[in-house]
Coordinates of N, CA and C in Angstrom, one line a residue:
X279 N 0.8 -1.2 0.0 CA 0.0 0.0 0.0 C 0.8 1.2 0.0
X280 N 2.1 1.1 0.3 CA 3.0 2.2 0.3 C 3.4 2.6 -1.1
X281 N 3.2 1.7 -2.0 CA 3.6 2.0 -3.4 C 2.8 3.2 -4.0
X282 N 1.6 3.3 -3.7 CA 0.9 4.5 -4.3 C 1.5 5.8 -3.9
X283 N 2.0 5.8 -2.6 CA 2.7 7.0 -2.2 C 4.0 7.2 -3.0
X284 N 4.6 6.1 -3.5 CA 5.8 6.2 -4.3 C 5.5 6.8 -5.6
X285 N 4.3 6.7 -6.0 CA 4.0 7.2 -7.4 C 3.9 8.8 -7.4
X286 N 4.1 9.4 -6.3 CA 4.0 10.9 -6.2 C 5.2 11.5 -7.0
X287 N 6.3 10.9 -7.2 CA 7.3 11.5 -8.0 C 6.8 11.8 -9.4
X288 N 5.8 11.0 -9.8 CA 5.2 11.3 -11.1 C 4.7 12.7 -11.2
X289 N 4.1 13.1 -10.0 CA 3.7 14.5 -9.9 C 4.8 15.5 -10.0
X290 N 6.0 15.0 -9.7 CA 7.1 15.9 -9.8 C 7.5 16.2 -11.2
X291 N 6.9 15.4 -12.1 CA 7.2 15.6 -13.5 C 6.3 16.8 -14.0
X292 N 5.3 17.1 -13.2 CA 4.5 18.3 -13.7 C 5.3 19.6 -13.8
X293 N 6.2 19.9 -12.9 CA 7.0 21.1 -13.2 C 7.8 21.1 -14.5
X294 N 7.9 19.9 -15.1 CA 8.6 19.8 -16.4 C 7.8 20.6 -17.5
X295 N 6.5 20.6 -17.2 CA 5.6 21.3 -18.2 C 6.0 22.8 -18.3
X296 N 6.2 23.5 -17.2 CA 6.6 24.9 -17.3 C 7.9 25.1 -18.1
X297 N 8.7 24.0 -18.1 CA 10.0 24.1 -18.9 C 9.7 24.2 -20.4
X298 N 8.5 23.9 -20.8 CA 8.2 24.1 -22.2 C 8.0 25.5 -22.6
X299 N 7.6 26.4 -21.6 CA 7.4 27.8 -21.8 C 8.6 28.5 -22.3
X300 N 9.8 28.3 -21.7 CA 10.9 29.0 -22.3 C 11.2 28.6 -23.7
X301 N 10.8 27.3 -24.0 CA 11.0 26.9 -25.4 C 10.1 27.6 -26.4
X302 N 8.9 27.9 -25.9 CA 8.0 28.7 -26.8 C 8.5 30.2 -26.9
X303 N 9.2 30.7 -25.9 CA 9.7 32.0 -26.0 C 11.0 32.2 -26.8
X304 N 11.6 31.1 -27.0 CA 12.9 31.1 -27.7 C 12.8 31.7 -29.1
X305 N 11.8 31.2 -29.9 CA 11.8 31.7 -31.3 C 11.6 33.2 -31.4
X306 N 10.7 33.8 -30.5 CA 10.6 35.3 -30.6 C 11.9 36.0 -30.2
X307 N 12.7 35.4 -29.3 CA 14.0 36.0 -28.9 C 14.9 35.9 -30.1
X308 N 14.9 34.9 -30.9 CA 15.7 34.8 -32.1 C 15.3 35.8 -33.1
X309 N 13.9 35.9 -33.3 CA 13.4 36.8 -34.3 C 13.8 38.3 -33.9
X310 N 13.8 38.6 -32.6 CA 14.2 40.0 -32.2 C 15.6 40.3 -32.5
X311 N 16.5 39.2 -32.6 CA 17.9 39.5 -32.8 C 18.2 39.9 -34.3
X312 N 17.3 39.4 -35.2 CA 17.6 39.7 -36.6 C 17.6 41.2 -36.9
X313 N 16.5 41.9 -36.5 CA 16.5 43.3 -36.8 C 17.6 44.1 -36.1
X314 N 18.0 43.6 -35.0 CA 19.1 44.3 -34.3 C 20.4 44.2 -35.2
X315 N 20.6 43.1 -35.8 CA 21.8 42.9 -36.6 C 21.7 43.8 -37.9
X316 N 20.4 43.9 -38.4 CA 20.2 44.7 -39.6 C 20.4 46.2 -39.3
X317 N 20.0 46.6 -38.1 CA 20.1 48.0 -37.7 C 21.6 48.4 -37.5
X318 N 22.4 47.4 -37.1 CA 23.8 47.6 -36.8 C 24.6 47.7 -38.1
X319 N 24.0 47.5 -39.3 CA 24.8 47.5 -40.5 C 25.3 49.0 -40.7
X320 N 26.5 49.1 -41.2 CA 27.0 50.5 -41.4 C 26.3 51.2 -42.5
X321 N 26.0 52.5 -42.2 CA 25.3 53.3 -43.2 C 26.2 53.7 -44.4
X322 N 25.6 53.9 -45.5 CA 26.4 54.3 -46.7 C 27.0 55.6 -46.5
X323 N 28.2 55.8 -47.0 CA 28.9 57.0 -46.9 C 28.4 58.0 -47.9
X324 N 27.9 59.2 -47.5 CA 27.4 60.2 -48.5 C 28.5 60.5 -49.5
X325 N 28.1 60.5 -50.8 CA 29.1 60.7 -51.9 C 29.9 62.0 -51.7
X326 N 29.2 63.1 -51.3 CA 29.9 64.4 -51.2 C 31.0 64.4 -50.3
X327 N 31.0 63.5 -49.2 CA 32.1 63.4 -48.3 C 33.3 62.8 -48.8
X328 N 33.2 62.1 -50.0 CA 34.4 61.5 -50.6 C 35.1 62.4 -51.6
X329 N 34.5 63.6 -51.9 CA 35.1 64.5 -52.8 C 36.1 65.4 -52.2
X330 N 37.2 65.7 -53.0 CA 38.2 66.7 -52.5 C 37.7 68.1 -52.7
X331 N 38.5 69.1 -52.3 CA 38.0 70.5 -52.3 C 37.8 70.9 -53.8
X332 N 38.6 70.5 -54.7 CA 38.4 70.9 -56.1 C 37.1 70.3 -56.7
X333 N 36.9 69.1 -56.4 CA 35.7 68.4 -56.9 C 34.4 69.1 -56.3
X334 N 34.5 69.5 -55.0 CA 33.3 70.1 -54.4 C 33.0 71.5 -55.1
X335 N 34.0 72.1 -55.6 CA 33.8 73.4 -56.3 C 33.2 73.2 -57.7
X336 N 33.8 72.2 -58.4 CA 33.4 72.0 -59.8 C 32.1 71.2 -59.9
X337 N 31.7 70.4 -58.9 CA 30.5 69.6 -59.0 C 29.4 70.1 -58.2
X338 N 29.3 71.4 -58.0 CA 28.2 72.0 -57.2 C 26.9 71.9 -58.0
X339 N 25.8 71.7 -57.3 CA 24.5 71.6 -58.0 C 24.2 72.9 -58.7
X340 N 23.4 72.8 -59.8 CA 23.0 73.9 -60.5 C 21.5 74.1 -60.2
X341 N 21.0 75.3 -60.5 CA 19.6 75.6 -60.2 C 18.9 75.9 -61.6
X342 N 17.8 75.1 -61.8 CA 17.0 75.2 -63.0 C 15.6 75.6 -62.7
X343 N 14.9 76.1 -63.6 CA 13.5 76.5 -63.5 C 12.8 75.8 -64.7
X344 N 11.8 75.0 -64.3 CA 10.9 74.3 -65.3 C 9.5 74.9 -65.2
X345 N 8.8 75.0 -66.3 CA 7.5 75.7 -66.3 C 6.4 74.8 -66.9
X346 N 5.4 74.5 -66.1 CA 4.2 73.9 -66.6 C 3.3 74.9 -67.2
X347 N 3.3 74.9 -68.6 CA 2.5 75.8 -69.3 C 1.1 75.2 -69.6
X348 N 0.1 75.8 -69.1 CA -1.3 75.3 -69.4 C -2.1 76.3 -70.2
X349 N -3.1 75.8 -70.9 CA -4.0 76.6 -71.8 C -5.4 76.2 -71.5
X350 N -6.0 76.7 -70.4 CA -7.3 76.3 -69.9 C -8.4 76.3 -71.0
X351 N -8.3 77.3 -71.9 CA -9.4 77.5 -72.9 C -9.2 76.6 -74.1
X352 N -7.9 76.6 -74.6 CA -7.7 75.8 -75.8 C -7.3 74.3 -75.6
X353 N -6.6 74.1 -74.5 CA -6.1 72.7 -74.2 C -6.3 72.3 -72.7
X354 N -7.6 72.2 -72.3 CA -7.8 71.9 -70.9 C -7.2 70.6 -70.5
X355 N -6.6 70.5 -69.3 CA -6.0 69.3 -68.8 C -4.7 68.9 -69.4
X356 N -4.1 69.8 -70.2 CA -2.8 69.5 -70.9 C -1.7 70.5 -70.5
X357 N -0.5 70.0 -70.6 CA 0.7 70.9 -70.4 C 1.5 70.8 -71.7
X358 N 2.3 71.8 -71.9 CA 3.2 71.9 -73.1 C 4.5 71.2 -72.8
X359 N 4.9 70.3 -73.7 CA 6.2 69.6 -73.6 C 6.9 69.6 -74.9
X360 N 8.2 69.6 -74.8 CA 9.0 69.7 -76.1 C 9.8 68.4 -76.2
X361 N 9.9 68.0 -77.5 CA 10.8 66.8 -77.8 C 12.2 67.2 -78.0
X362 N 13.1 66.8 -77.0 CA 14.5 67.1 -77.1 C 15.3 65.9 -77.5
X363 N 16.4 66.2 -78.1 CA 17.3 65.1 -78.4 C 18.3 64.9 -77.3
X364 N 18.2 63.7 -76.7 CA 19.1 63.4 -75.5 C 20.5 63.1 -76.0
X365 N 21.4 62.9 -75.0 CA 22.8 62.7 -75.3 C 23.1 61.4 -76.2
X366 N 22.2 60.4 -76.1 CA 22.3 59.2 -76.9 C 21.5 59.3 -78.2
X367 N 21.0 60.5 -78.5 CA 20.3 60.7 -79.8 C 18.8 60.3 -79.7
X368 N 18.4 59.8 -78.5 CA 17.0 59.4 -78.4 C 16.2 60.7 -78.0
X369 N 14.9 60.6 -78.2 CA 14.0 61.7 -77.9 C 13.5 61.6 -76.4
X370 N 13.6 62.7 -75.7 CA 13.1 62.8 -74.4 C 12.3 64.1 -74.2
X371 N 11.2 64.0 -73.5 CA 10.2 65.1 -73.4 C 10.5 65.9 -72.2
X372 N 10.5 67.3 -72.3 CA 10.8 68.2 -71.3 C 9.9 69.4 -71.3
X373 N 9.8 70.0 -70.1 CA 9.0 71.3 -70.1 C 9.9 72.4 -70.5
X374 N 9.3 73.5 -70.9 CA 10.1 74.7 -71.1 C 10.8 75.1 -69.8
X375 N 12.0 75.7 -70.0 CA 12.8 76.1 -68.8 C 14.2 76.3 -69.1
X376 N 15.0 76.6 -68.0 CA 16.4 76.8 -68.2 C 17.0 77.2 -66.9
X377 N 18.2 77.7 -66.9 CA 19.0 78.1 -65.7 C 18.5 79.4 -65.1
X378 N 18.5 79.4 -63.8 CA 18.2 80.6 -63.0 C 19.5 81.4 -63.1
X379 N 19.3 82.6 -63.6 CA 20.5 83.5 -63.7 C 20.8 84.2 -62.3
X380 N 22.0 84.7 -62.2 CA 22.4 85.4 -61.0 C 21.5 86.6 -60.7
X381 N 21.0 86.6 -59.4 CA 20.2 87.7 -58.9 C 18.8 87.7 -59.6
X382 N 18.4 86.6 -60.2 CA 17.1 86.6 -60.9 C 16.1 85.8 -60.0
X383 N 14.9 86.3 -59.9 CA 13.9 85.5 -59.1 C 13.3 84.5 -60.1
X384 N 12.7 83.4 -59.5 CA 12.3 82.3 -60.4 C 11.0 82.7 -61.2
X385 N 10.2 83.6 -60.7 CA 9.0 84.0 -61.5 C 9.5 84.7 -62.8
X386 N 10.5 85.6 -62.6 CA 11.0 86.3 -63.8 C 11.7 85.3 -64.7
X387 N 12.4 84.4 -64.2 CA 13.1 83.4 -65.0 C 12.1 82.6 -65.8
X388 N 11.0 82.2 -65.1 CA 10.0 81.4 -65.8 C 9.4 82.1 -67.0
X389 N 9.1 83.4 -66.8 CA 8.5 84.2 -67.9 C 9.5 84.4 -69.0
X390 N 10.8 84.6 -68.7 CA 11.8 84.8 -69.7 C 12.0 83.5 -70.5
X391 N 12.2 82.4 -69.8 CA 12.4 81.1 -70.5 C 11.2 80.7 -71.4
X392 N 10.0 80.9 -70.9 CA 8.9 80.6 -71.8 C 8.9 81.5 -73.0
X393 N 9.1 82.7 -72.9 CA 9.1 83.6 -74.1 C 10.3 83.3 -75.0
X394 N 11.5 83.0 -74.5 CA 12.6 82.7 -75.3 C 12.5 81.5 -76.1
X395 N 11.8 80.5 -75.5 CA 11.7 79.2 -76.2 C 10.5 79.0 -77.0
X396 N 9.4 79.7 -76.6 CA 8.1 79.4 -77.3 C 7.5 80.7 -77.9
X397 N 7.9 81.9 -77.5 CA 7.3 83.1 -77.9 C 6.0 83.4 -77.2
X398 N 5.7 82.6 -76.2 CA 4.4 82.8 -75.5 C 4.6 83.8 -74.4
X399 N 3.5 84.5 -74.0 CA 3.5 85.4 -72.9 C 2.8 84.7 -71.8
X400 N 3.5 84.4 -70.7 CA 2.9 83.6 -69.6 C 2.2 84.6 -68.7
X401 N 1.1 84.1 -68.2 CA 0.3 84.9 -67.2 C 0.1 84.0 -66.0
X402 N -0.2 84.7 -64.9 CA -0.6 84.0 -63.6 C 0.5 83.0 -63.2
X403 N 1.8 83.4 -63.3 CA 2.9 82.5 -63.0 C 3.0 82.4 -61.5
X404 N 3.2 81.2 -61.0 CA 3.3 80.9 -59.6 C 4.1 79.7 -59.3
X405 N 4.6 79.6 -58.1 CA 5.4 78.4 -57.7 C 4.5 77.1 -57.8
X406 N 5.1 76.0 -58.3 CA 4.4 74.8 -58.4 C 4.9 73.7 -57.4
X407 N 6.2 73.3 -57.6 CA 6.8 72.4 -56.7 C 8.3 72.4 -56.9
X408 N 9.0 71.5 -56.3 CA 10.5 71.5 -56.3 C 11.0 70.1 -56.4
X409 N 12.1 69.9 -57.0 CA 12.7 68.6 -57.2 C 14.3 68.7 -57.0
X410 N 14.8 67.7 -56.4 CA 16.3 67.6 -56.3 C 16.7 66.4 -57.2
X411 N 17.1 66.8 -58.4 CA 17.4 65.8 -59.5 C 18.8 65.4 -59.5
X412 N 19.1 64.1 -59.2 CA 20.5 63.7 -59.1 C 20.7 62.4 -60.0
X413 N 21.7 62.5 -60.8 CA 22.1 61.3 -61.6 C 23.6 61.3 -61.7
X414 N 24.2 60.5 -60.7 CA 25.6 60.6 -60.5 C 26.4 60.1 -61.7
X415 N 25.9 59.1 -62.4 CA 26.6 58.5 -63.6 C 26.7 59.6 -64.7
X416 N 25.8 60.6 -64.7 CA 25.9 61.7 -65.7 C 26.5 62.9 -65.1
X417 N 27.0 62.9 -63.9 CA 27.5 64.1 -63.2 C 26.4 65.2 -63.2
X418 N 25.2 64.7 -63.0 CA 24.0 65.6 -63.1 C 23.4 65.8 -61.7
X419 N 23.3 67.1 -61.3 CA 22.7 67.4 -60.1 C 22.1 68.8 -60.2
X420 N 20.7 68.8 -60.3 CA 20.0 70.1 -60.4 C 19.0 70.2 -59.4
X421 N 18.9 71.3 -58.7 CA 17.7 71.7 -57.9 C 16.8 72.4 -58.9
X422 N 15.6 71.8 -59.1 CA 14.7 72.3 -60.1 C 13.5 73.0 -59.4
X423 N 13.3 74.2 -59.7 CA 12.1 75.0 -59.2 C 11.1 75.0 -60.3
X424 N 9.9 74.4 -60.0 CA 8.9 74.3 -61.0 C 7.9 75.4 -60.8
X425 N 7.5 76.1 -61.8 CA 6.4 77.1 -61.8 C 5.3 76.6 -62.7
X426 N 4.2 77.2 -62.6 CA 3.1 76.9 -63.5 C 2.4 78.2 -63.9
X427 N 2.0 78.2 -65.2 CA 1.4 79.5 -65.7 C 0.3 79.2 -66.7
X428 N -0.3 80.2 -67.3 CA -1.3 80.0 -68.3 C -1.0 80.9 -69.5
X429 N -1.4 80.4 -70.7 CA -1.2 81.1 -72.0 C -2.5 81.1 -72.8
X430 N -2.6 82.0 -73.8 CA -3.8 82.1 -74.6 C -3.5 81.8 -76.1
X431 N -2.3 81.5 -76.4 CA -2.0 81.3 -77.8 C -1.1 80.0 -78.0
X432 N -0.7 79.7 -79.2 CA 0.0 78.5 -79.5 C 1.5 78.8 -79.6
X433 N 2.3 77.8 -79.3 CA 3.8 78.1 -79.2 C 4.5 78.1 -80.5
X434 N 5.6 78.8 -80.6 CA 6.5 78.7 -81.7 C 7.7 78.0 -81.2
X435 N 8.5 77.4 -82.2 CA 9.7 76.7 -81.8 C 10.9 77.7 -82.1
X436 N 11.2 78.4 -81.1 CA 12.2 79.5 -81.3 C 13.7 79.0 -81.0
X437 N 13.8 77.7 -80.6 CA 15.1 77.2 -80.4 C 15.2 75.8 -81.0
X438 N 15.1 75.7 -82.3 CA 15.1 74.4 -83.0 C 16.3 73.6 -82.8
X439 N 17.4 74.2 -82.4 CA 18.6 73.5 -82.2 C 18.5 72.7 -80.9
X440 N 17.6 73.0 -80.0 CA 17.4 72.3 -78.8 C 16.1 71.4 -78.8
X441 N 15.0 72.0 -79.4 CA 13.7 71.3 -79.3 C 13.3 71.0 -80.8
X442 N 12.9 69.7 -81.0 CA 12.4 69.3 -82.3 C 11.0 69.9 -82.6
X443 N 10.1 69.8 -81.6 CA 8.8 70.4 -81.7 C 8.1 70.5 -80.3
X444 N 7.1 71.3 -80.2 CA 6.3 71.4 -79.0 C 5.0 70.6 -79.2
X445 N 4.5 70.1 -78.1 CA 3.2 69.3 -78.2 C 2.5 69.5 -76.9
X446 N 1.1 69.6 -77.0 CA 0.3 69.6 -75.8 C 0.0 68.1 -75.4
X447 N 0.3 67.8 -74.2 CA 0.1 66.4 -73.7 C -0.9 66.5 -72.5
X448 N -1.9 65.7 -72.6 CA -2.9 65.6 -71.5 C -2.3 64.9 -70.3
X449 N -2.3 65.5 -69.2 CA -1.6 65.0 -68.0 C -2.2 63.7 -67.5
X450 N -3.5 63.5 -67.6 CA -4.1 62.2 -67.1 C -4.2 61.2 -68.1
X451 N -3.7 61.4 -69.3 CA -3.7 60.4 -70.4 C -2.7 59.3 -70.2
X452 N -3.1 58.0 -70.4 CA -2.2 56.9 -70.3 C -1.0 57.1 -71.2
X453 N -1.2 57.8 -72.3 CA -0.1 58.1 -73.3 C 1.1 58.8 -72.6
X454 N 0.8 59.7 -71.6 CA 1.8 60.5 -71.0 C 2.8 59.5 -70.3
X455 N 2.3 58.4 -69.7 CA 3.2 57.5 -69.0 C 4.1 56.8 -69.9
X456 N 3.8 56.8 -71.2 CA 4.7 56.1 -72.2 C 5.8 57.0 -72.7
X457 N 5.7 58.2 -72.4 CA 6.7 59.2 -72.9 C 7.9 59.2 -72.0
X458 N 9.1 59.1 -72.6 CA 10.3 59.2 -71.8 C 10.5 60.7 -71.4
X459 N 10.6 60.9 -70.1 CA 10.6 62.3 -69.6 C 11.9 62.7 -69.0
X460 N 12.2 64.0 -69.1 CA 13.4 64.6 -68.6 C 13.3 64.4 -67.0
X461 N 14.5 64.3 -66.4 CA 14.6 63.8 -65.0 C 13.7 64.5 -64.1
X462 N 13.7 65.8 -64.0 CA 12.8 66.5 -63.0 C 11.4 66.3 -63.3
X463 N 10.9 66.3 -64.5 CA 9.5 66.1 -64.9 C 9.1 64.7 -64.5
X464 N 10.0 63.7 -64.8 CA 9.7 62.3 -64.5 C 9.6 62.2 -62.9
X465 N 10.4 62.8 -62.2 CA 10.4 62.7 -60.7 C 9.1 63.2 -60.1
X466 N 8.8 64.4 -60.5 CA 7.6 65.0 -59.8 C 6.3 64.3 -60.3
X467 N 6.3 63.8 -61.5 CA 5.1 63.1 -61.9 C 5.0 61.8 -61.2
X468 N 6.1 61.1 -61.1 CA 6.1 59.8 -60.4 C 5.8 59.9 -58.9
X469 N 6.1 61.1 -58.3 CA 5.9 61.3 -56.9 C 4.5 61.8 -56.6
X470 N 3.7 62.0 -57.7 CA 2.3 62.3 -57.5 C 1.9 63.8 -57.7
X471 N 2.8 64.6 -58.1 CA 2.4 66.0 -58.4 C 1.4 66.1 -59.5
X472 N 0.4 67.0 -59.4 CA -0.6 67.2 -60.4 C -0.8 68.6 -60.7
X473 N -0.6 69.1 -61.9 CA -0.7 70.5 -62.2 C -2.1 71.1 -62.2
X474 N -3.1 70.2 -62.1 CA -4.5 70.6 -62.2 C -5.2 70.4 -60.9
X475 N -4.5 70.2 -59.8 CA -5.1 70.1 -58.5 C -4.5 71.1 -57.6
X476 N -5.3 71.7 -56.7 CA -4.8 72.7 -55.8 C -4.2 73.9 -56.5
X477 N -4.7 74.2 -57.6 CA -4.1 75.3 -58.4 C -2.8 75.1 -58.9
X478 N -2.4 73.8 -59.0 CA -1.0 73.4 -59.5 C 0.1 73.7 -58.5
X479 N -0.3 74.1 -57.3 CA 0.7 74.4 -56.3 C 0.9 73.2 -55.2
X480 N 2.1 72.9 -54.9 CA 2.3 71.8 -54.0 C 3.6 72.0 -53.2
X481 N 3.8 71.4 -52.1 CA 5.0 71.4 -51.4 C 6.0 70.5 -52.2
X482 N 7.3 70.5 -51.9 CA 8.2 69.6 -52.5 C 7.7 68.2 -52.3
X483 N 7.8 67.4 -53.4 CA 7.2 66.1 -53.4 C 8.2 64.9 -53.3
X484 N 9.4 65.3 -53.3 CA 10.5 64.2 -53.2 C 11.3 64.5 -52.0
X485 N 11.8 63.4 -51.3 CA 12.7 63.6 -50.2 C 14.0 64.3 -50.6
X486 N 14.6 65.0 -49.8 CA 15.8 65.9 -50.2 C 17.0 65.1 -50.5
X487 N 17.0 63.7 -50.2 CA 18.3 63.0 -50.4 C 18.5 62.6 -51.8
X488 N 17.6 62.8 -52.7 CA 17.9 62.4 -54.1 C 16.6 62.3 -54.9
X489 N 16.8 61.7 -56.1 CA 15.7 61.6 -57.0 C 15.9 60.3 -57.8
X490 N 14.9 60.0 -58.6 CA 14.9 58.8 -59.4 C 15.8 59.0 -60.7
X491 N 16.3 57.9 -61.2 CA 17.1 57.9 -62.4 C 16.1 57.9 -63.6
X492 N 16.6 58.4 -64.7 CA 15.8 58.4 -65.9 C 16.4 57.5 -66.9

């Protein structure tokens, strides 16, 4: 009859069940270690920190102004784009625009470039958005200030050595997505800028660390 009391060690096996709990906690502990290792990975060295003093002077970013020209009465929902010959002889589509000159404000620059390139007189010129266009393989870095304006007539091609022809392109047309676009235009369109929403005005739509490649 003493043997039943001897069976009590079997009850001592019951504490073995709690030993299974640490085993169930082990996988989460392993899972938590993975992101810690990922976070510890060294960050990429900014390219500008690798340049010497001379390179920093010669490779400074340039400032450009691009202009969304709209024609609400004649071409609603469309912007004016020009067919440019790229460095590899392919056609790339770009807005009218150019370099911001010394001591020039960007509204004046937008009006000047529009008239020089198309002969159009721009009205209601206003800030649209901003892009930091970077393409290191082309030594290309432009801070592009985009303006938007309205016109009442049709463009002339006043710089045929740069532009093959001008064309009105409907912004929401699927055909627009098939057009190879100049860097800044490609970037702001891809990031969601819309020239016909909120009066065409928006905050910068790309993060300041860079831009997409074209």
